[in-house]
């Protein structure tokens, strides 16, 4: 016969050590007496067990079950676990799937009870604020769990309240967190006067009473989830009896009350005014855009469009680049300069066109000091679509020139793919900015000669745009959309 | 917290309590770290239960209960004489953090009456979420009610900060909506659900954060003449077309300051309960709306028994089912067996031939199931077809009996 003495509470380490020894010696479950928390036997741990037996390898679910079950109060828990391990090591490796097996069933019940207890402690523990003389906020809680779970709950509270200083006291142990490290302490006594002077505790009780609907009173359902034993430590629970008692009368009063005529004055004007909420000028819209948060992460500021309302041609790029992001104006970087040149060559004055981007914020990845452009995703483009459409509805251009696939997607809601199989997604993943064709056309990947050609094509496209034509003969990456109010949705035509 | 704020809290919690959704589930695991505060766990936690049996998980409040709309079923409609109050963005932030640090809540559920304009209202809601997340590193749960009449860009901004967005449909049919909520527009509500649904799907595919716990809605039952069938058909469409995570059913509850347009009668709580059970069958048990409705009469569910039992009693020719050989789909249809029990049965029977006592260890609903099950040592014989089977199975009514 072997006798194993384990510490009070959840002695996972002790159990593990003993188990290794027992397995190494091949001791059958029937030959072990597990004793818990008794005065340690005269000789300490069973001297016949090897102290340095190797770890036992168990399927992961079995390990997880052991960790939970050792927390249970049941004095038989270690013996049951030993029986489980014994059988698992004798070949029943997926024994836990055998849910109808009496041992598995019994352990599952213990496991469930511990998990429930953990869950209830996460749920029903209440912190009280205690101000230290030096003004630091500290939080203290008192809780009475059913099982030895205090240490097992620590990760939850540390994770959730990592930035606070707190102490949890229970009759089976305590925890203290100082924002850096956790200290596990001994059992504690219920502290006095915890909720003194805490207005939030009072506020919480008022909230609890107000959120209750007397027309649905159902104390059985409440008690099933929040049994009475927890009430003593829940400040709000003090109100429960009165809430239940007064419920029927409150409901009766509601039902009997005659519907009263509204006392308030006629709010027709306010109701009518409510409909006028959309921005009515471009400036107003831009204010909204500037105040909003980027829907793609990272940008310094939003970059609104630029140019006269009523411009005949609107040019829509993908998104602002590095320089645009810093300056807050569209098309001021190297690519923008290229566009300006192309516009000039095509006979369009830059200041006469309306320039904007489909996405209003710069998206990038940081590589050292450099910020590398990242194309917005299709979903991100759609986030911005409403603004773009609204913007164009103020500008009312005759023609919208889209630079690259992103802009086309933004305008049409569809992705447009170039004929050569190149996805025509414009601007910045292109080669060196000094090379002429890197701008609006699509062809980073083309050889230098191709780039020149692409630039020439682009200028030709712009020229055609100026002449008011759009249909036919455009290159793949420059889209033109005849703009009309009616077509401001998915019905647009791209070339 | 001063007295004035306490008073507001009381008014604005009272005004928000008729919204049934309180779940804090579905968010990805997340923590605030050493500079922020809070965490989400995935499954959500109920930090208390009120004597109506409902879970208190989120601080459920309205930003204001002033409202320009006049929805007959709502205590906050402009023609009601309730006490009014209004929080500032900052006050909501303070309350949320204060309760959160005391471990009273998982996070915030924020809705609002419509003041000034839908856009203004939506922006205030969004600002609360943004302040919590950006200025305080709040990593707890945030559920924002979206105002369907607000501009799309605001809703898109709200989705950046919230874990869940919801838009209440409130009434199953467009006609009832027109009658009881004159300023609301069923088509517009569904359009916004569509927009939000699309954004959520795209963000998932692109691994971005946008309302990661999906969207939900609520329908009030018992305020209009809609049948259970039409309510469930609406839910089915919402689940399928807009990918909603949850549809909540809220039994119309007598409210103080009730409108004369509505019946002042006790709430049909059992009806709400049956709808939840039916909803469950729809989503997890492979039932169709037609099958569920056929268990009742005239488009209404049987209030006396749960919809699965109702279906089984009308389809007895499909029973009894052999617990050792039937496929999962059919086991799911056995009254008394929940999805978890069925999964355990399927696993366990690979190891052994199940007897009735084995099934009893796997399921707590054996009493009901035994009339429909064959096990190694059990055959219900003529029991399945007995005319009085229903009477034998119906226990004295119990709230929220799960099957
Ligand atoms: S919009 Fe309708 S449902 Fe919402 S608060 Fe106003 S009156 Fe109530």
PDB file of C-alpha atoms in Angstrom, chain B residues 159-335:
ATOM      1  CA  UNK B 159     -18.504  49.427 -36.838  1.00  0.00           C
ATOM      2  CA  UNK B 160     -14.852  50.321 -36.355  1.00  0.00           C
ATOM      3  CA  UNK B 161     -15.287  50.556 -32.604  1.00  0.00           C
ATOM      4  CA  UNK B 162     -18.179  48.291 -31.732  1.00  0.00           C
ATOM      5  CA  UNK B 163     -18.129  44.545 -31.243  1.00  0.00           C
ATOM      6  CA  UNK B 164     -21.689  44.236 -32.342  1.00  0.00           C
ATOM      7  CA  UNK B 165     -24.115  46.462 -34.195  1.00  0.00           C
ATOM      8  CA  UNK B 166     -27.815  45.975 -34.110  1.00  0.00           C
ATOM      9  CA  UNK B 167     -30.826  47.489 -35.718  1.00  0.00           C
ATOM     10  CA  UNK B 168     -34.185  46.612 -34.305  1.00  0.00           C
ATOM     11  CA  UNK B 169     -36.770  45.559 -36.789  1.00  0.00           C
ATOM     12  CA  UNK B 170     -39.294  45.614 -33.909  1.00  0.00           C
ATOM     13  CA  UNK B 171     -42.255  44.395 -35.930  1.00  0.00           C
ATOM     14  CA  UNK B 172     -42.229  41.463 -38.300  1.00  0.00           C
ATOM     15  CA  UNK B 173     -44.323  42.971 -41.048  1.00  0.00           C
ATOM     16  CA  UNK B 174     -43.834  46.221 -42.921  1.00  0.00           C
ATOM     17  CA  UNK B 175     -47.502  46.933 -42.525  1.00  0.00           C
ATOM     18  CA  UNK B 176     -47.433  46.820 -38.749  1.00  0.00           C
ATOM     19  CA  UNK B 177     -44.345  48.932 -38.781  1.00  0.00           C
ATOM     20  CA  UNK B 178     -46.096  51.570 -40.807  1.00  0.00           C
ATOM     21  CA  UNK B 179     -49.038  51.515 -38.454  1.00  0.00           C
ATOM     22  CA  UNK B 180     -47.160  51.595 -35.150  1.00  0.00           C
ATOM     23  CA  UNK B 181     -43.929  53.329 -36.052  1.00  0.00           C
ATOM     24  CA  UNK B 182     -44.876  55.964 -38.597  1.00  0.00           C
ATOM     25  CA  UNK B 183     -41.381  57.441 -38.940  1.00  0.00           C
ATOM     26  CA  UNK B 184     -39.705  54.114 -39.486  1.00  0.00           C
ATOM     27  CA  UNK B 185     -39.302  52.424 -42.795  1.00  0.00           C
ATOM     28  CA  UNK B 186     -38.956  48.648 -43.017  1.00  0.00           C
ATOM     29  CA  UNK B 187     -37.225  48.774 -46.359  1.00  0.00           C
ATOM     30  CA  UNK B 188     -34.648  51.254 -45.113  1.00  0.00           C
ATOM     31  CA  UNK B 189     -33.988  49.126 -42.041  1.00  0.00           C
ATOM     32  CA  UNK B 190     -33.336  46.089 -44.189  1.00  0.00           C
ATOM     33  CA  UNK B 191     -31.147  48.107 -46.523  1.00  0.00           C
ATOM     34  CA  UNK B 192     -28.951  49.084 -43.599  1.00  0.00           C
ATOM     35  CA  UNK B 193     -28.831  45.486 -42.413  1.00  0.00           C
ATOM     36  CA  UNK B 194     -27.676  44.614 -45.886  1.00  0.00           C
ATOM     37  CA  UNK B 195     -25.009  47.296 -45.823  1.00  0.00           C
ATOM     38  CA  UNK B 196     -23.753  46.263 -42.403  1.00  0.00           C
ATOM     39  CA  UNK B 197     -23.864  42.590 -43.341  1.00  0.00           C
ATOM     40  CA  UNK B 198     -21.795  43.238 -46.445  1.00  0.00           C
ATOM     41  CA  UNK B 199     -19.204  45.258 -44.533  1.00  0.00           C
ATOM     42  CA  UNK B 200     -18.923  42.566 -41.867  1.00  0.00           C
ATOM     43  CA  UNK B 201     -18.347  39.854 -44.453  1.00  0.00           C
ATOM     44  CA  UNK B 202     -15.771  41.915 -46.332  1.00  0.00           C
ATOM     45  CA  UNK B 203     -13.924  42.805 -43.166  1.00  0.00           C
ATOM     46  CA  UNK B 204     -13.816  39.142 -42.149  1.00  0.00           C
ATOM     47  CA  UNK B 205     -12.375  38.161 -45.493  1.00  0.00           C
ATOM     48  CA  UNK B 206      -9.854  40.956 -45.348  1.00  0.00           C
ATOM     49  CA  UNK B 207      -9.078  40.284 -41.668  1.00  0.00           C
ATOM     50  CA  UNK B 208     -10.065  43.739 -40.516  1.00  0.00           C
ATOM     51  CA  UNK B 209     -12.093  44.725 -37.485  1.00  0.00           C
ATOM     52  CA  UNK B 210     -15.605  45.720 -38.284  1.00  0.00           C
ATOM     53  CA  UNK B 211     -18.324  44.748 -35.860  1.00  0.00           C
ATOM     54  CA  UNK B 212     -16.569  41.410 -35.327  1.00  0.00           C
ATOM     55  CA  UNK B 213     -19.402  39.926 -33.288  1.00  0.00           C
ATOM     56  CA  UNK B 214     -21.810  40.486 -36.154  1.00  0.00           C
ATOM     57  CA  UNK B 215     -25.199  42.137 -36.041  1.00  0.00           C
ATOM     58  CA  UNK B 216     -28.432  41.295 -34.334  1.00  0.00           C
ATOM     59  CA  UNK B 217     -31.983  42.540 -34.196  1.00  0.00           C
ATOM     60  CA  UNK B 218     -35.078  42.385 -32.053  1.00  0.00           C
ATOM     61  CA  UNK B 219     -38.720  41.795 -32.826  1.00  0.00           C
ATOM     62  CA  UNK B 220     -41.524  42.557 -30.452  1.00  0.00           C
ATOM     63  CA  UNK B 221     -44.165  39.865 -30.307  1.00  0.00           C
ATOM     64  CA  UNK B 222     -47.679  40.328 -29.131  1.00  0.00           C
ATOM     65  CA  UNK B 223     -47.987  43.998 -29.981  1.00  0.00           C
ATOM     66  CA  UNK B 224     -49.410  43.458 -33.450  1.00  0.00           C
ATOM     67  CA  UNK B 225     -51.308  40.666 -35.142  1.00  0.00           C
ATOM     68  CA  UNK B 226     -48.299  38.904 -36.671  1.00  0.00           C
ATOM     69  CA  UNK B 227     -48.413  35.123 -36.324  1.00  0.00           C
ATOM     70  CA  UNK B 228     -45.485  33.041 -35.098  1.00  0.00           C
ATOM     71  CA  UNK B 229     -45.172  31.717 -38.617  1.00  0.00           C
ATOM     72  CA  UNK B 230     -44.648  35.163 -40.076  1.00  0.00           C
ATOM     73  CA  UNK B 231     -42.243  36.104 -37.274  1.00  0.00           C
ATOM     74  CA  UNK B 232     -40.190  32.981 -37.921  1.00  0.00           C
ATOM     75  CA  UNK B 233     -40.254  33.505 -41.661  1.00  0.00           C
ATOM     76  CA  UNK B 234     -38.879  36.982 -41.102  1.00  0.00           C
ATOM     77  CA  UNK B 235     -36.150  35.612 -38.845  1.00  0.00           C
ATOM     78  CA  UNK B 236     -35.257  32.970 -41.379  1.00  0.00           C
ATOM     79  CA  UNK B 237     -34.819  35.623 -44.046  1.00  0.00           C
ATOM     80  CA  UNK B 238     -32.755  37.782 -41.722  1.00  0.00           C
ATOM     81  CA  UNK B 239     -30.440  34.908 -40.868  1.00  0.00           C
ATOM     82  CA  UNK B 240     -30.000  33.921 -44.443  1.00  0.00           C
ATOM     83  CA  UNK B 241     -29.970  37.139 -46.344  1.00  0.00           C
ATOM     84  CA  UNK B 242     -28.205  39.428 -43.921  1.00  0.00           C
ATOM     85  CA  UNK B 243     -26.192  36.898 -41.952  1.00  0.00           C
ATOM     86  CA  UNK B 244     -27.582  38.063 -38.605  1.00  0.00           C
ATOM     87  CA  UNK B 245     -26.044  36.479 -35.545  1.00  0.00           C
ATOM     88  CA  UNK B 246     -29.138  36.607 -33.404  1.00  0.00           C
ATOM     89  CA  UNK B 247     -32.748  37.578 -33.602  1.00  0.00           C
ATOM     90  CA  UNK B 248     -34.143  38.491 -30.205  1.00  0.00           C
ATOM     91  CA  UNK B 249     -37.817  38.177 -29.426  1.00  0.00           C
ATOM     92  CA  UNK B 250     -39.284  40.479 -26.880  1.00  0.00           C
ATOM     93  CA  UNK B 251     -42.738  39.764 -25.607  1.00  0.00           C
ATOM     94  CA  UNK B 252     -44.619  43.012 -25.672  1.00  0.00           C
ATOM     95  CA  UNK B 253     -44.633  44.189 -22.145  1.00  0.00           C
ATOM     96  CA  UNK B 254     -47.075  46.595 -20.595  1.00  0.00           C
ATOM     97  CA  UNK B 255     -45.242  49.828 -20.134  1.00  0.00           C
ATOM     98  CA  UNK B 256     -45.972  52.815 -18.019  1.00  0.00           C
ATOM     99  CA  UNK B 257     -47.366  55.549 -20.247  1.00  0.00           C
ATOM    100  CA  UNK B 258     -48.706  53.021 -22.718  1.00  0.00           C
ATOM    101  CA  UNK B 259     -50.131  54.212 -25.975  1.00  0.00           C
ATOM    102  CA  UNK B 260     -53.845  53.692 -26.437  1.00  0.00           C
ATOM    103  CA  UNK B 261     -53.070  52.097 -29.790  1.00  0.00           C
ATOM    104  CA  UNK B 262     -51.813  49.002 -28.043  1.00  0.00           C
ATOM    105  CA  UNK B 263     -53.331  46.267 -25.920  1.00  0.00           C
ATOM    106  CA  UNK B 264     -52.658  46.645 -22.222  1.00  0.00           C
ATOM    107  CA  UNK B 265     -52.437  43.010 -21.341  1.00  0.00           C
ATOM    108  CA  UNK B 266     -49.981  40.821 -19.508  1.00  0.00           C
ATOM    109  CA  UNK B 267     -47.052  39.791 -21.656  1.00  0.00           C
ATOM    110  CA  UNK B 268     -47.230  36.495 -23.554  1.00  0.00           C
ATOM    111  CA  UNK B 269     -44.008  35.268 -22.015  1.00  0.00           C
ATOM    112  CA  UNK B 270     -44.572  31.682 -22.999  1.00  0.00           C
ATOM    113  CA  UNK B 271     -44.939  32.764 -26.598  1.00  0.00           C
ATOM    114  CA  UNK B 272     -41.578  34.473 -26.478  1.00  0.00           C
ATOM    115  CA  UNK B 273     -40.068  31.358 -24.966  1.00  0.00           C
ATOM    116  CA  UNK B 274     -41.513  29.126 -27.702  1.00  0.00           C
ATOM    117  CA  UNK B 275     -40.185  31.472 -30.367  1.00  0.00           C
ATOM    118  CA  UNK B 276     -36.695  31.232 -28.930  1.00  0.00           C
ATOM    119  CA  UNK B 277     -36.971  27.457 -28.956  1.00  0.00           C
ATOM    120  CA  UNK B 278     -38.204  27.520 -32.539  1.00  0.00           C
ATOM    121  CA  UNK B 279     -35.396  29.889 -33.497  1.00  0.00           C
ATOM    122  CA  UNK B 280     -32.959  27.407 -32.031  1.00  0.00           C
ATOM    123  CA  UNK B 281     -34.470  24.568 -34.067  1.00  0.00           C
ATOM    124  CA  UNK B 282     -34.114  26.718 -37.140  1.00  0.00           C
ATOM    125  CA  UNK B 283     -30.470  27.491 -36.596  1.00  0.00           C
ATOM    126  CA  UNK B 284     -29.003  24.398 -35.007  1.00  0.00           C
ATOM    127  CA  UNK B 285     -31.377  21.489 -35.465  1.00  0.00           C
ATOM    128  CA  UNK B 286     -32.016  21.470 -39.185  1.00  0.00           C
ATOM    129  CA  UNK B 287     -35.715  22.286 -39.014  1.00  0.00           C
ATOM    130  CA  UNK B 288     -37.478  24.448 -41.582  1.00  0.00           C
ATOM    131  CA  UNK B 289     -39.967  27.160 -40.711  1.00  0.00           C
ATOM    132  CA  UNK B 290     -42.754  25.108 -42.295  1.00  0.00           C
ATOM    133  CA  UNK B 291     -41.953  22.050 -40.184  1.00  0.00           C
ATOM    134  CA  UNK B 292     -41.902  24.092 -37.018  1.00  0.00           C
ATOM    135  CA  UNK B 293     -45.133  25.868 -37.823  1.00  0.00           C
ATOM    136  CA  UNK B 294     -46.833  22.588 -38.717  1.00  0.00           C
ATOM    137  CA  UNK B 295     -46.330  21.528 -35.094  1.00  0.00           C
ATOM    138  CA  UNK B 296     -48.840  24.179 -34.038  1.00  0.00           C
ATOM    139  CA  UNK B 297     -52.152  25.406 -35.404  1.00  0.00           C
ATOM    140  CA  UNK B 298     -52.991  28.279 -37.707  1.00  0.00           C
ATOM    141  CA  UNK B 299     -49.465  29.644 -37.821  1.00  0.00           C
ATOM    142  CA  UNK B 300     -49.156  29.799 -34.028  1.00  0.00           C
ATOM    143  CA  UNK B 301     -46.858  27.594 -32.000  1.00  0.00           C
ATOM    144  CA  UNK B 302     -48.266  25.285 -29.369  1.00  0.00           C
ATOM    145  CA  UNK B 303     -47.854  27.160 -26.096  1.00  0.00           C
ATOM    146  CA  UNK B 304     -48.225  24.028 -23.990  1.00  0.00           C
ATOM    147  CA  UNK B 305     -45.243  22.087 -25.320  1.00  0.00           C
ATOM    148  CA  UNK B 306     -41.958  22.926 -26.933  1.00  0.00           C
ATOM    149  CA  UNK B 307     -41.914  23.044 -30.738  1.00  0.00           C
ATOM    150  CA  UNK B 308     -39.704  20.009 -31.118  1.00  0.00           C
ATOM    151  CA  UNK B 309     -42.040  17.821 -29.120  1.00  0.00           C
ATOM    152  CA  UNK B 310     -44.960  19.329 -31.011  1.00  0.00           C
ATOM    153  CA  UNK B 311     -43.374  18.343 -34.292  1.00  0.00           C
ATOM    154  CA  UNK B 312     -42.530  14.840 -33.075  1.00  0.00           C
ATOM    155  CA  UNK B 313     -46.083  14.208 -31.853  1.00  0.00           C
ATOM    156  CA  UNK B 314     -47.404  15.082 -35.288  1.00  0.00           C
ATOM    157  CA  UNK B 315     -44.791  12.991 -37.064  1.00  0.00           C
ATOM    158  CA  UNK B 316     -44.819   9.837 -34.990  1.00  0.00           C
ATOM    159  CA  UNK B 317     -44.326   7.607 -38.000  1.00  0.00           C
ATOM    160  CA  UNK B 318     -40.662   8.716 -37.976  1.00  0.00           C
ATOM    161  CA  UNK B 319     -40.129   7.302 -34.495  1.00  0.00           C
ATOM    162  CA  UNK B 320     -38.839   5.453 -32.552  1.00  0.00           C
ATOM    163  CA  UNK B 321     -35.254   6.126 -33.505  1.00  0.00           C
ATOM    164  CA  UNK B 322     -32.393   3.790 -32.657  1.00  0.00           C
ATOM    165  CA  UNK B 323     -29.864   5.635 -30.552  1.00  0.00           C
ATOM    166  CA  UNK B 324     -27.149   3.225 -31.670  1.00  0.00           C
ATOM    167  CA  UNK B 325     -27.604   3.608 -35.395  1.00  0.00           C
ATOM    168  CA  UNK B 326     -29.658   6.674 -36.328  1.00  0.00           C
ATOM    169  CA  UNK B 327     -27.799   9.497 -38.027  1.00  0.00           C
ATOM    170  CA  UNK B 328     -27.113  12.751 -36.260  1.00  0.00           C
ATOM    171  CA  UNK B 329     -29.827  14.673 -38.123  1.00  0.00           C
ATOM    172  CA  UNK B 330     -32.521  12.318 -36.921  1.00  0.00           C
ATOM    173  CA  UNK B 331     -31.203  12.184 -33.347  1.00  0.00           C
ATOM    174  CA  UNK B 332     -31.407  15.969 -33.270  1.00  0.00           C
ATOM    175  CA  UNK B 333     -35.110  15.620 -33.874  1.00  0.00           C
ATOM    176  CA  UNK B 334     -35.707  13.468 -30.818  1.00  0.00           C
ATOM    177  CA  UNK B 335     -37.518  15.466 -28.128  1.00  0.00           C
TER     178      UNK B 335
END
